[in-house]
Amino acid sequence: MIVQWYPGHMTKAKKILQENMKMVDIVVELLDARIPISSQNPMLGELIGNKHKIIVLNKEDLANQNITKKWIENFKDNGIKAAAVDSLSKKGITHILSLIEQTPITDSVARRLNIKRPVRAMVVGIPNVGKSMFINTLVGRSTAKTGNKPGVTKGNQWIKIRANIQLLDTPGILWPKFDDEETGLHLAYVNSIGPKAFDVEDVVYSLTKFLAVNYPKALMVRYNLEELPVDPFKIIEQIGKVRGFLLRGGDVDLRQASETIIKDFRGGRLGRISLEAPEELRNSGGDEVQ
Ligand SMILES: Nc1nc2c(ncn2[C@@H]2O[C@H](COP(=O)(O)OP(=O)(O)O)[C@@H](O)[C@H]2O)c(=O)[nH]1
Ligand SMILES: [Mg+2]
């Protein structure tokens, strides 16, 4: 495996998540729009019980728009409410609020007695998917505990978002889950597993290979390449050369070139790139789907 990662404190995180989840009617599962499959944690299904769920594809500004649209349709076809959002520009936030607003409350006592209370919601997701940013955007100010340590919410934990929506101020942290190479790589590309878990040159080799097949124009435009070598290794070398990343002996500094490529990808400087598409789009090149 290129990416090696072992979840620490998994049991504790799970317990805390379970505790916090008891208090809400709806769970907002935040996924990365570029990797809607790999950014899921299947354990959520077990934990969620009778709570409602909505899937939010965050960082939609970094993903291929048509592919994101297909994903939303795909989730809806499977009976799952889903929407896309860009937490930085707030695009899509109002729609998500109205979806949350429509949620019936799950508390059986309140339902039986016909007690009207606001819908209670919480946000969950793997590291770096944008939980803190999303919560801040929903709330309209900086509030979410930005740390990545799971915590039980205590004290004044509810934030009023609308007259009839309350949000738990701490997001639920899910750990990234992967047992196959591709999922591990995708999580590494989007920075959801720490740099210690992989070697950047190995990971960028795979990323470049994917980009050369699916988004060749993006690579050529960004790095002023007139043509793309077939071998991903040669592409990386070429990019290093163009950028003047040379080692003392004159060889290309492949590490620096690799770091540049992954940073550019993460920062959206290669354009809108989706790494995972629903079945029906799997074989079409991303440049064409734009
Ligand atoms: N481009 C883009 N970046 C985002 C978006 N949401 C969050 N981010 C960035 O993603 C990184 C991780 O966000 P954060 O909220 O700390 O993630 P958390 O670990 O899930 O709480 C930060 O650098 C954010 O600025 C988004 O919708 N679009
Ligand atoms: Mg956070």
PDB file of C-alpha atoms and ligand atoms in Angstrom:
ATOM      1  CA  MET A   1       0.000   0.000   0.000  1.00  0.00           C
ATOM      2  CA  ILE A   2       1.287   3.462  -0.867  1.00  0.00           C
ATOM      3  CA  VAL A   3      -0.798   5.039   1.881  1.00  0.00           C
ATOM      4  CA  GLN A   4      -0.445   3.614   5.386  1.00  0.00           C
ATOM      5  CA  TRP A   5      -2.737   4.881   8.044  1.00  0.00           C
ATOM      6  CA  TYR A   6      -3.996   3.633  11.375  1.00  0.00           C
ATOM      7  CA  PRO A   7      -6.910   5.327  13.091  1.00  0.00           C
ATOM      8  CA  GLY A   8      -6.047   6.318  16.653  1.00  0.00           C
ATOM      9  CA  HIS A   9      -8.694   6.846  19.327  1.00  0.00           C
ATOM     10  CA  MET A  10     -11.319   5.357  17.063  1.00  0.00           C
ATOM     11  CA  THR A  11     -13.367   3.889  19.889  1.00  0.00           C
ATOM     12  CA  LYS A  12     -13.424   7.164  21.771  1.00  0.00           C
ATOM     13  CA  ALA A  13     -14.414   9.159  18.710  1.00  0.00           C
ATOM     14  CA  LYS A  14     -17.205   6.702  18.035  1.00  0.00           C
ATOM     15  CA  LYS A  15     -18.566   6.931  21.586  1.00  0.00           C
ATOM     16  CA  ILE A  16     -18.567  10.721  21.537  1.00  0.00           C
ATOM     17  CA  LEU A  17     -20.259  10.772  18.183  1.00  0.00           C
ATOM     18  CA  GLN A  18     -22.936   8.423  19.489  1.00  0.00           C
ATOM     19  CA  GLU A  19     -23.558  10.648  22.526  1.00  0.00           C
ATOM     20  CA  ASN A  20     -23.868  13.821  20.479  1.00  0.00           C
ATOM     21  CA  MET A  21     -26.010  12.157  17.873  1.00  0.00           C
ATOM     22  CA  LYS A  22     -28.659  11.296  20.457  1.00  0.00           C
ATOM     23  CA  MET A  23     -29.486  14.982  20.753  1.00  0.00           C
ATOM     24  CA  VAL A  24     -30.278  15.723  17.133  1.00  0.00           C
ATOM     25  CA  ASP A  25     -32.998  15.088  14.557  1.00  0.00           C
ATOM     26  CA  ILE A  26     -30.811  15.325  11.490  1.00  0.00           C
ATOM     27  CA  VAL A  27     -27.203  14.572  10.683  1.00  0.00           C
ATOM     28  CA  VAL A  28     -25.516  16.608   7.968  1.00  0.00           C
ATOM     29  CA  GLU A  29     -22.917  14.333   6.422  1.00  0.00           C
ATOM     30  CA  LEU A  30     -20.280  16.529   4.862  1.00  0.00           C
ATOM     31  CA  LEU A  31     -18.437  14.900   1.975  1.00  0.00           C
ATOM     32  CA  ASP A  32     -15.749  16.247  -0.310  1.00  0.00           C
ATOM     33  CA  ALA A  33     -17.414  16.929  -3.679  1.00  0.00           C
ATOM     34  CA  ARG A  34     -14.288  15.669  -5.434  1.00  0.00           C
ATOM     35  CA  ILE A  35     -14.453  12.267  -3.731  1.00  0.00           C
ATOM     36  CA  PRO A  36     -18.025  11.566  -2.614  1.00  0.00           C
ATOM     37  CA  ILE A  37     -17.281   7.863  -2.117  1.00  0.00           C
ATOM     38  CA  SER A  38     -13.869   7.934  -0.449  1.00  0.00           C
ATOM     39  CA  SER A  39     -14.845  10.704   1.967  1.00  0.00           C
ATOM     40  CA  GLN A  40     -17.651   8.582   3.433  1.00  0.00           C
ATOM     41  CA  ASN A  41     -17.229   6.478   6.516  1.00  0.00           C
ATOM     42  CA  PRO A  42     -19.545   3.469   6.330  1.00  0.00           C
ATOM     43  CA  MET A  43     -19.728   3.358  10.124  1.00  0.00           C
ATOM     44  CA  LEU A  44     -22.022   6.386  10.069  1.00  0.00           C
ATOM     45  CA  GLY A  45     -24.822   4.198   8.749  1.00  0.00           C
ATOM     46  CA  GLU A  46     -24.611   2.039  11.877  1.00  0.00           C
ATOM     47  CA  LEU A  47     -24.550   5.004  14.231  1.00  0.00           C
ATOM     48  CA  ILE A  48     -27.298   7.014  12.656  1.00  0.00           C
ATOM     49  CA  GLY A  49     -30.249   4.860  13.756  1.00  0.00           C
ATOM     50  CA  ASN A  50     -33.580   6.623  13.217  1.00  0.00           C
ATOM     51  CA  LYS A  51     -32.038  10.057  12.619  1.00  0.00           C
ATOM     52  CA  HIS A  52     -32.547  11.795   9.318  1.00  0.00           C
ATOM     53  CA  LYS A  53     -29.604  12.473   7.081  1.00  0.00           C
ATOM     54  CA  ILE A  54     -28.669  14.889   4.366  1.00  0.00           C
ATOM     55  CA  ILE A  55     -25.503  14.616   2.313  1.00  0.00           C
ATOM     56  CA  VAL A  56     -23.694  17.863   1.617  1.00  0.00           C
ATOM     57  CA  LEU A  57     -20.995  17.839  -1.043  1.00  0.00           C
ATOM     58  CA  ASN A  58     -18.658  20.556   0.185  1.00  0.00           C
ATOM     59  CA  LYS A  59     -15.881  22.278  -1.786  1.00  0.00           C
ATOM     60  CA  GLU A  60     -18.076  22.177  -4.865  1.00  0.00           C
ATOM     61  CA  ASP A  61     -15.954  25.067  -6.179  1.00  0.00           C
ATOM     62  CA  LEU A  62     -13.068  22.593  -6.574  1.00  0.00           C
ATOM     63  CA  ALA A  63     -15.054  19.815  -8.247  1.00  0.00           C
ATOM     64  CA  ASN A  64     -16.258  19.322 -11.815  1.00  0.00           C
ATOM     65  CA  GLN A  65     -19.736  20.904 -11.907  1.00  0.00           C
ATOM     66  CA  ASN A  66     -21.362  18.351 -14.180  1.00  0.00           C
ATOM     67  CA  ILE A  67     -20.045  15.447 -12.183  1.00  0.00           C
ATOM     68  CA  THR A  68     -21.306  17.046  -8.965  1.00  0.00           C
ATOM     69  CA  LYS A  69     -24.734  17.509 -10.542  1.00  0.00           C
ATOM     70  CA  LYS A  70     -24.759  13.818 -11.468  1.00  0.00           C
ATOM     71  CA  TRP A  71     -23.779  12.864  -7.934  1.00  0.00           C
ATOM     72  CA  ILE A  72     -26.687  14.825  -6.481  1.00  0.00           C
ATOM     73  CA  GLU A  73     -29.103  13.111  -8.890  1.00  0.00           C
ATOM     74  CA  ASN A  74     -27.514   9.794  -8.056  1.00  0.00           C
ATOM     75  CA  PHE A  75     -28.038  10.252  -4.305  1.00  0.00           C
ATOM     76  CA  LYS A  76     -31.598  11.435  -4.864  1.00  0.00           C
ATOM     77  CA  ASP A  77     -32.323   8.385  -7.028  1.00  0.00           C
ATOM     78  CA  ASN A  78     -31.262   6.320  -4.030  1.00  0.00           C
ATOM     79  CA  GLY A  79     -33.643   8.185  -1.746  1.00  0.00           C
ATOM     80  CA  ILE A  80     -30.944  10.297  -0.064  1.00  0.00           C
ATOM     81  CA  LYS A  81     -31.313  14.065   0.242  1.00  0.00           C
ATOM     82  CA  ALA A  82     -28.210  15.716  -1.144  1.00  0.00           C
ATOM     83  CA  ALA A  83     -26.948  19.168  -2.086  1.00  0.00           C
ATOM     84  CA  ALA A  84     -23.680  20.837  -3.017  1.00  0.00           C
ATOM     85  CA  VAL A  85     -22.066  23.799  -1.315  1.00  0.00           C
ATOM     86  CA  ASP A  86     -19.031  26.038  -1.454  1.00  0.00           C
ATOM     87  CA  SER A  87     -18.491  27.056   2.152  1.00  0.00           C
ATOM     88  CA  LEU A  88     -16.044  29.786   1.193  1.00  0.00           C
ATOM     89  CA  SER A  89     -18.414  31.726  -1.052  1.00  0.00           C
ATOM     90  CA  LYS A  90     -21.581  30.472   0.724  1.00  0.00           C
ATOM     91  CA  LYS A  91     -22.963  29.193  -2.565  1.00  0.00           C
ATOM     92  CA  GLY A  92     -25.704  26.636  -1.873  1.00  0.00           C
ATOM     93  CA  ILE A  93     -26.125  27.402   1.836  1.00  0.00           C
ATOM     94  CA  THR A  94     -29.723  28.699   1.664  1.00  0.00           C
ATOM     95  CA  HIS A  95     -30.898  25.557  -0.075  1.00  0.00           C
ATOM     96  CA  ILE A  96     -29.307  23.402   2.605  1.00  0.00           C
ATOM     97  CA  LEU A  97     -31.012  25.414   5.337  1.00  0.00           C
ATOM     98  CA  SER A  98     -34.384  24.856   3.729  1.00  0.00           C
ATOM     99  CA  LEU A  99     -33.701  21.121   3.472  1.00  0.00           C
ATOM    100  CA  ILE A 100     -32.840  21.013   7.178  1.00  0.00           C
ATOM    101  CA  GLU A 101     -35.903  23.081   8.006  1.00  0.00           C
ATOM    102  CA  GLN A 102     -38.188  20.479   6.432  1.00  0.00           C
ATOM    103  CA  THR A 103     -36.939  17.711   8.720  1.00  0.00           C
ATOM    104  CA  PRO A 104     -39.520  16.194  11.067  1.00  0.00           C
ATOM    105  CA  ILE A 105     -38.336  16.032  14.670  1.00  0.00           C
ATOM    106  CA  THR A 106     -37.369  12.548  15.751  1.00  0.00           C
ATOM    107  CA  ASP A 107     -38.128  12.872  19.472  1.00  0.00           C
ATOM    108  CA  SER A 108     -41.090  10.550  20.037  1.00  0.00           C
ATOM    109  CA  VAL A 109     -42.336  12.312  23.195  1.00  0.00           C
ATOM    110  CA  ALA A 110     -42.326  15.712  21.535  1.00  0.00           C
ATOM    111  CA  ARG A 111     -44.080  14.215  18.542  1.00  0.00           C
ATOM    112  CA  ARG A 112     -46.752  12.517  20.617  1.00  0.00           C
ATOM    113  CA  LEU A 113     -47.469  15.651  22.608  1.00  0.00           C
ATOM    114  CA  ASN A 114     -47.279  17.698  19.439  1.00  0.00           C
ATOM    115  CA  ILE A 115     -44.659  19.972  20.996  1.00  0.00           C
ATOM    116  CA  LYS A 116     -43.179  22.381  18.482  1.00  0.00           C
ATOM    117  CA  ARG A 117     -39.463  22.865  18.829  1.00  0.00           C
ATOM    118  CA  PRO A 118     -36.690  23.787  16.394  1.00  0.00           C
ATOM    119  CA  VAL A 119     -35.103  21.060  14.299  1.00  0.00           C
ATOM    120  CA  ARG A 120     -31.782  20.071  15.814  1.00  0.00           C
ATOM    121  CA  ALA A 121     -28.904  19.308  13.503  1.00  0.00           C
ATOM    122  CA  MET A 122     -25.261  18.301  13.676  1.00  0.00           C
ATOM    123  CA  VAL A 123     -22.469  18.197  11.132  1.00  0.00           C
ATOM    124  CA  VAL A 124     -20.230  15.149  10.735  1.00  0.00           C
ATOM    125  CA  GLY A 125     -17.352  14.341   8.424  1.00  0.00           C
ATOM    126  CA  ILE A 126     -13.778  13.183   8.041  1.00  0.00           C
ATOM    127  CA  PRO A 127     -10.841  15.568   8.707  1.00  0.00           C
ATOM    128  CA  ASN A 128     -10.367  18.513   6.360  1.00  0.00           C
ATOM    129  CA  VAL A 129     -13.685  18.059   4.587  1.00  0.00           C
ATOM    130  CA  GLY A 130     -14.590  21.580   5.754  1.00  0.00           C
ATOM    131  CA  LYS A 131     -16.732  20.988   8.855  1.00  0.00           C
ATOM    132  CA  SER A 132     -15.556  24.075  10.738  1.00  0.00           C
ATOM    133  CA  MET A 133     -15.786  26.305   7.698  1.00  0.00           C
ATOM    134  CA  PHE A 134     -19.241  24.992   6.835  1.00  0.00           C
ATOM    135  CA  ILE A 135     -20.529  25.556  10.379  1.00  0.00           C
ATOM    136  CA  ASN A 136     -19.079  29.077  10.442  1.00  0.00           C
ATOM    137  CA  THR A 137     -20.791  29.785   7.151  1.00  0.00           C
ATOM    138  CA  LEU A 138     -24.126  28.428   8.399  1.00  0.00           C
ATOM    139  CA  VAL A 139     -23.883  30.464  11.564  1.00  0.00           C
ATOM    140  CA  GLY A 140     -22.591  33.571   9.820  1.00  0.00           C
ATOM    141  CA  ARG A 141     -19.673  34.046  12.176  1.00  0.00           C
ATOM    142  CA  SER A 142     -16.660  32.185  13.465  1.00  0.00           C
ATOM    143  CA  THR A 143     -17.790  29.695  16.078  1.00  0.00           C
ATOM    144  CA  ALA A 144     -17.014  26.071  15.342  1.00  0.00           C
ATOM    145  CA  LYS A 145     -14.269  24.550  17.370  1.00  0.00           C
ATOM    146  CA  THR A 146     -11.753  24.198  14.617  1.00  0.00           C
ATOM    147  CA  GLY A 147      -9.647  21.491  16.261  1.00  0.00           C
ATOM    148  CA  ASN A 148      -9.724  17.981  14.978  1.00  0.00           C
ATOM    149  CA  LYS A 149     -10.117  16.297  18.349  1.00  0.00           C
ATOM    150  CA  PRO A 150     -13.526  14.822  19.014  1.00  0.00           C
ATOM    151  CA  GLY A 151     -15.338  16.403  21.934  1.00  0.00           C
ATOM    152  CA  VAL A 152     -18.629  15.998  23.765  1.00  0.00           C
ATOM    153  CA  THR A 153     -20.517  19.243  23.544  1.00  0.00           C
ATOM    154  CA  LYS A 154     -21.284  20.739  26.933  1.00  0.00           C
ATOM    155  CA  GLY A 155     -22.959  23.899  28.186  1.00  0.00           C
ATOM    156  CA  ASN A 156     -24.401  26.295  25.674  1.00  0.00           C
ATOM    157  CA  GLN A 157     -24.120  23.934  22.769  1.00  0.00           C
ATOM    158  CA  TRP A 158     -26.970  25.003  20.518  1.00  0.00           C
ATOM    159  CA  ILE A 159     -26.565  27.767  18.004  1.00  0.00           C
ATOM    160  CA  LYS A 160     -29.716  29.260  16.573  1.00  0.00           C
ATOM    161  CA  ILE A 161     -29.398  29.407  12.802  1.00  0.00           C
ATOM    162  CA  ARG A 162     -32.976  30.227  11.902  1.00  0.00           C
ATOM    163  CA  ALA A 163     -36.060  30.561  14.097  1.00  0.00           C
ATOM    164  CA  ASN A 164     -36.659  26.842  13.663  1.00  0.00           C
ATOM    165  CA  ILE A 165     -33.151  25.399  13.299  1.00  0.00           C
ATOM    166  CA  GLN A 166     -30.589  24.765  16.009  1.00  0.00           C
ATOM    167  CA  LEU A 167     -27.125  23.495  15.276  1.00  0.00           C
ATOM    168  CA  LEU A 168     -24.770  21.648  17.584  1.00  0.00           C
ATOM    169  CA  ASP A 169     -21.664  23.827  17.834  1.00  0.00           C
ATOM    170  CA  THR A 170     -19.154  20.950  17.641  1.00  0.00           C
ATOM    171  CA  PRO A 171     -18.888  18.799  14.533  1.00  0.00           C
ATOM    172  CA  GLY A 172     -18.752  15.030  14.768  1.00  0.00           C
ATOM    173  CA  ILE A 173     -15.436  13.701  13.588  1.00  0.00           C
ATOM    174  CA  LEU A 174     -15.415  10.603  11.446  1.00  0.00           C
ATOM    175  CA  TRP A 175     -12.103   8.959  10.699  1.00  0.00           C
ATOM    176  CA  PRO A 176     -11.161   8.303   7.093  1.00  0.00           C
ATOM    177  CA  LYS A 177     -11.731   4.716   6.153  1.00  0.00           C
ATOM    178  CA  PHE A 178      -9.957   2.830   3.428  1.00  0.00           C
ATOM    179  CA  ASP A 179      -9.031  -0.707   2.732  1.00  0.00           C
ATOM    180  CA  ASP A 180      -8.090  -0.303  -0.881  1.00  0.00           C
ATOM    181  CA  GLU A 181      -5.260   1.570  -2.505  1.00  0.00           C
ATOM    182  CA  GLU A 182      -7.396   3.915  -4.578  1.00  0.00           C
ATOM    183  CA  THR A 183      -9.433   5.224  -1.659  1.00  0.00           C
ATOM    184  CA  GLY A 184      -6.236   5.838   0.329  1.00  0.00           C
ATOM    185  CA  LEU A 185      -4.771   7.776  -2.572  1.00  0.00           C
ATOM    186  CA  HIS A 186      -7.891   9.887  -3.043  1.00  0.00           C
ATOM    187  CA  LEU A 187      -7.900  10.786   0.653  1.00  0.00           C
ATOM    188  CA  ALA A 188      -4.235  11.730   0.412  1.00  0.00           C
ATOM    189  CA  TYR A 189      -4.805  13.949  -2.644  1.00  0.00           C
ATOM    190  CA  VAL A 190      -7.416  16.041  -0.831  1.00  0.00           C
ATOM    191  CA  ASN A 191      -5.375  16.251   2.380  1.00  0.00           C
ATOM    192  CA  SER A 192      -7.673  14.182   4.580  1.00  0.00           C
ATOM    193  CA  ILE A 193      -4.899  11.944   5.849  1.00  0.00           C
ATOM    194  CA  GLY A 194      -1.730  13.431   7.261  1.00  0.00           C
ATOM    195  CA  PRO A 195       1.470  13.684   5.182  1.00  0.00           C
ATOM    196  CA  LYS A 196       3.211  11.173   7.462  1.00  0.00           C
ATOM    197  CA  ALA A 197       1.011   8.402   6.083  1.00  0.00           C
ATOM    198  CA  PHE A 198       2.484   8.516   2.612  1.00  0.00           C
ATOM    199  CA  ASP A 199       5.376   9.541   0.455  1.00  0.00           C
ATOM    200  CA  VAL A 200       4.437  12.574  -1.596  1.00  0.00           C
ATOM    201  CA  GLU A 201       6.321  11.404  -4.680  1.00  0.00           C
ATOM    202  CA  ASP A 202       4.440   8.098  -4.808  1.00  0.00           C
ATOM    203  CA  VAL A 203       1.094   9.772  -4.283  1.00  0.00           C
ATOM    204  CA  VAL A 204       1.736  12.497  -6.860  1.00  0.00           C
ATOM    205  CA  TYR A 205       2.817   9.877  -9.396  1.00  0.00           C
ATOM    206  CA  SER A 206      -0.699   8.409  -9.162  1.00  0.00           C
ATOM    207  CA  LEU A 207      -2.365  11.815  -9.155  1.00  0.00           C
ATOM    208  CA  THR A 208      -0.441  12.842 -12.269  1.00  0.00           C
ATOM    209  CA  LYS A 209      -1.363   9.600 -13.985  1.00  0.00           C
ATOM    210  CA  PHE A 210      -5.042  10.280 -13.265  1.00  0.00           C
ATOM    211  CA  LEU A 211      -4.780  13.887 -14.425  1.00  0.00           C
ATOM    212  CA  ALA A 212      -2.951  12.974 -17.623  1.00  0.00           C
ATOM    213  CA  VAL A 213      -5.782  10.640 -18.587  1.00  0.00           C
ATOM    214  CA  ASN A 214      -8.764  12.650 -17.373  1.00  0.00           C
ATOM    215  CA  TYR A 215      -7.677  16.297 -17.283  1.00  0.00           C
ATOM    216  CA  PRO A 216      -4.717  16.567 -19.702  1.00  0.00           C
ATOM    217  CA  LYS A 217      -5.573  20.138 -20.672  1.00  0.00           C
ATOM    218  CA  ALA A 218      -5.525  21.217 -17.054  1.00  0.00           C
ATOM    219  CA  LEU A 219      -1.934  20.005 -16.700  1.00  0.00           C
ATOM    220  CA  MET A 220      -0.800  21.458 -20.010  1.00  0.00           C
ATOM    221  CA  VAL A 221      -2.303  24.877 -19.344  1.00  0.00           C
ATOM    222  CA  ARG A 222      -1.100  25.180 -15.771  1.00  0.00           C
ATOM    223  CA  TYR A 223       2.498  24.190 -16.527  1.00  0.00           C
ATOM    224  CA  ASN A 224       2.849  25.460 -20.084  1.00  0.00           C
ATOM    225  CA  LEU A 225       3.459  22.029 -21.526  1.00  0.00           C
ATOM    226  CA  GLU A 226       3.077  21.719 -25.278  1.00  0.00           C
ATOM    227  CA  GLU A 227       2.553  18.004 -25.082  1.00  0.00           C
ATOM    228  CA  LEU A 228       2.235  15.474 -22.338  1.00  0.00           C
ATOM    229  CA  PRO A 229       4.691  12.599 -22.107  1.00  0.00           C
ATOM    230  CA  VAL A 230       2.930   9.249 -21.687  1.00  0.00           C
ATOM    231  CA  ASP A 231       4.917   8.340 -18.586  1.00  0.00           C
ATOM    232  CA  PRO A 232       3.606  10.225 -15.509  1.00  0.00           C
ATOM    233  CA  PHE A 233       7.122  10.266 -14.113  1.00  0.00           C
ATOM    234  CA  LYS A 234       8.287  12.171 -17.199  1.00  0.00           C
ATOM    235  CA  ILE A 235       5.404  14.626 -16.768  1.00  0.00           C
ATOM    236  CA  ILE A 236       6.486  15.384 -13.220  1.00  0.00           C
ATOM    237  CA  GLU A 237      10.072  15.761 -14.392  1.00  0.00           C
ATOM    238  CA  GLN A 238       8.955  18.109 -17.148  1.00  0.00           C
ATOM    239  CA  ILE A 239       6.992  20.223 -14.685  1.00  0.00           C
ATOM    240  CA  GLY A 240      10.043  20.418 -12.421  1.00  0.00           C
ATOM    241  CA  LYS A 241      12.137  21.552 -15.373  1.00  0.00           C
ATOM    242  CA  VAL A 242       9.653  24.226 -16.426  1.00  0.00           C
ATOM    243  CA  ARG A 243       9.629  25.532 -12.878  1.00  0.00           C
ATOM    244  CA  GLY A 244      13.390  25.400 -12.533  1.00  0.00           C
ATOM    245  CA  PHE A 245      13.372  22.931  -9.641  1.00  0.00           C
ATOM    246  CA  LEU A 246      16.872  21.592 -10.073  1.00  0.00           C
ATOM    247  CA  LEU A 247      19.153  19.733  -7.711  1.00  0.00           C
ATOM    248  CA  ARG A 248      22.832  20.538  -7.439  1.00  0.00           C
ATOM    249  CA  GLY A 249      23.916  18.046 -10.108  1.00  0.00           C
ATOM    250  CA  GLY A 250      21.321  19.393 -12.532  1.00  0.00           C
ATOM    251  CA  ASP A 251      18.725  16.663 -12.026  1.00  0.00           C
ATOM    252  CA  VAL A 252      15.143  17.717 -11.509  1.00  0.00           C
ATOM    253  CA  ASP A 253      14.047  17.953  -7.876  1.00  0.00           C
ATOM    254  CA  LEU A 254      11.150  15.521  -8.103  1.00  0.00           C
ATOM    255  CA  ARG A 255      10.088  16.100  -4.536  1.00  0.00           C
ATOM    256  CA  GLN A 256       9.654  19.814  -5.056  1.00  0.00           C
ATOM    257  CA  ALA A 257       7.836  19.218  -8.336  1.00  0.00           C
ATOM    258  CA  SER A 258       5.531  16.721  -6.578  1.00  0.00           C
ATOM    259  CA  GLU A 259       4.806  19.117  -3.725  1.00  0.00           C
ATOM    260  CA  THR A 260       3.916  21.804  -6.248  1.00  0.00           C
ATOM    261  CA  ILE A 261       1.516  19.571  -8.162  1.00  0.00           C
ATOM    262  CA  ILE A 262      -0.360  18.396  -5.079  1.00  0.00           C
ATOM    263  CA  LYS A 263      -0.555  21.952  -3.697  1.00  0.00           C
ATOM    264  CA  ASP A 264      -1.860  23.258  -7.001  1.00  0.00           C
ATOM    265  CA  PHE A 265      -4.451  20.508  -7.123  1.00  0.00           C
ATOM    266  CA  ARG A 266      -5.619  21.154  -3.552  1.00  0.00           C
ATOM    267  CA  GLY A 267      -5.771  24.889  -4.107  1.00  0.00           C
ATOM    268  CA  GLY A 268      -7.907  24.529  -7.231  1.00  0.00           C
ATOM    269  CA  ARG A 269      -5.167  25.943  -9.437  1.00  0.00           C
ATOM    270  CA  LEU A 270      -5.556  23.071 -11.899  1.00  0.00           C
ATOM    271  CA  GLY A 271      -9.226  23.891 -12.287  1.00  0.00           C
ATOM    272  CA  ARG A 272     -12.302  21.992 -11.150  1.00  0.00           C
ATOM    273  CA  ILE A 273     -11.339  18.363 -10.822  1.00  0.00           C
ATOM    274  CA  SER A 274     -13.462  15.442  -9.638  1.00  0.00           C
ATOM    275  CA  LEU A 275     -11.668  12.238  -8.799  1.00  0.00           C
ATOM    276  CA  GLU A 276     -14.744  10.080  -8.477  1.00  0.00           C
ATOM    277  CA  ALA A 277     -17.710  10.037 -10.834  1.00  0.00           C
ATOM    278  CA  PRO A 278     -20.955   8.105 -10.714  1.00  0.00           C
ATOM    279  CA  GLU A 279     -20.952   4.911 -12.769  1.00  0.00           C
ATOM    280  CA  GLU A 280     -22.487   6.404 -15.921  1.00  0.00           C
ATOM    281  CA  LEU A 281     -19.678   8.980 -16.287  1.00  0.00           C
ATOM    282  CA  ARG A 282     -16.746   6.756 -15.341  1.00  0.00           C
ATOM    283  CA  ASN A 283     -15.287   6.460 -18.814  1.00  0.00           C
ATOM    284  CA  SER A 284     -15.536  10.012 -20.034  1.00  0.00           C
ATOM    285  CA  GLY A 285     -12.592  12.366 -19.676  1.00  0.00           C
ATOM    286  CA  GLY A 286     -13.064  15.178 -17.158  1.00  0.00           C
ATOM    287  CA  ASP A 287     -11.900  17.839 -19.594  1.00  0.00           C
ATOM    288  CA  GLU A 288     -14.816  16.902 -21.835  1.00  0.00           C
ATOM    289  CA  VAL A 289     -17.387  16.716 -19.034  1.00  0.00           C
ATOM    290  CA  GLN A 290     -16.642  20.320 -17.944  1.00  0.00           C
TER     291      GLN A 290
HETATM  292  N1  LIG B   1     -12.180  25.720  -1.803  1.00  0.00           N
HETATM  293  C1  LIG B   1     -12.832  25.423  -0.675  1.00  0.00           C
HETATM  294  N2  LIG B   1     -12.133  25.234   0.467  1.00  0.00           N
HETATM  295  C2  LIG B   1     -12.833  24.931   1.585  1.00  0.00           C
HETATM  296  C3  LIG B   1     -14.247  24.816   1.606  1.00  0.00           C
HETATM  297  N3  LIG B   1     -14.625  24.503   2.876  1.00  0.00           N
HETATM  298  C4  LIG B   1     -13.493  24.425   3.606  1.00  0.00           C
HETATM  299  N4  LIG B   1     -12.410  24.679   2.854  1.00  0.00           N
HETATM  300  C5  LIG B   1     -10.987  24.661   3.260  1.00  0.00           C
HETATM  301  O1  LIG B   1     -10.663  23.330   3.646  1.00  0.00           O
HETATM  302  C6  LIG B   1      -9.743  23.331   4.721  1.00  0.00           C
HETATM  303  C7  LIG B   1     -10.296  22.503   5.871  1.00  0.00           C
HETATM  304  O2  LIG B   1     -11.436  23.149   6.415  1.00  0.00           O
HETATM  305  P1  LIG B   1     -11.923  22.906   7.910  1.00  0.00           P
HETATM  306  O3  LIG B   1     -13.202  23.619   8.069  1.00  0.00           O
HETATM  307  O4  LIG B   1     -10.830  23.208   8.870  1.00  0.00           O
HETATM  308  O5  LIG B   1     -12.155  21.307   7.872  1.00  0.00           O
HETATM  309  P2  LIG B   1     -12.510  20.317   9.083  1.00  0.00           P
HETATM  310  O6  LIG B   1     -11.240  19.607   9.431  1.00  0.00           O
HETATM  311  O7  LIG B   1     -13.502  19.361   8.502  1.00  0.00           O
HETATM  312  O8  LIG B   1     -13.076  21.145  10.190  1.00  0.00           O
HETATM  313  C8  LIG B   1      -9.511  24.781   5.086  1.00  0.00           C
HETATM  314  O9  LIG B   1      -8.327  25.190   4.464  1.00  0.00           O
HETATM  315  C9  LIG B   1     -10.714  25.504   4.492  1.00  0.00           C
HETATM  316  O10 LIG B   1     -10.428  26.822   4.138  1.00  0.00           O
HETATM  317  C10 LIG B   1     -14.949  25.028   0.366  1.00  0.00           C
HETATM  318  O11 LIG B   1     -16.180  24.923   0.257  1.00  0.00           O
HETATM  319  N5  LIG B   1     -14.186  25.316  -0.722  1.00  0.00           N
HETATM  320 MG    MG B   2     -12.460  21.477  12.076  1.00  0.00          MG
END
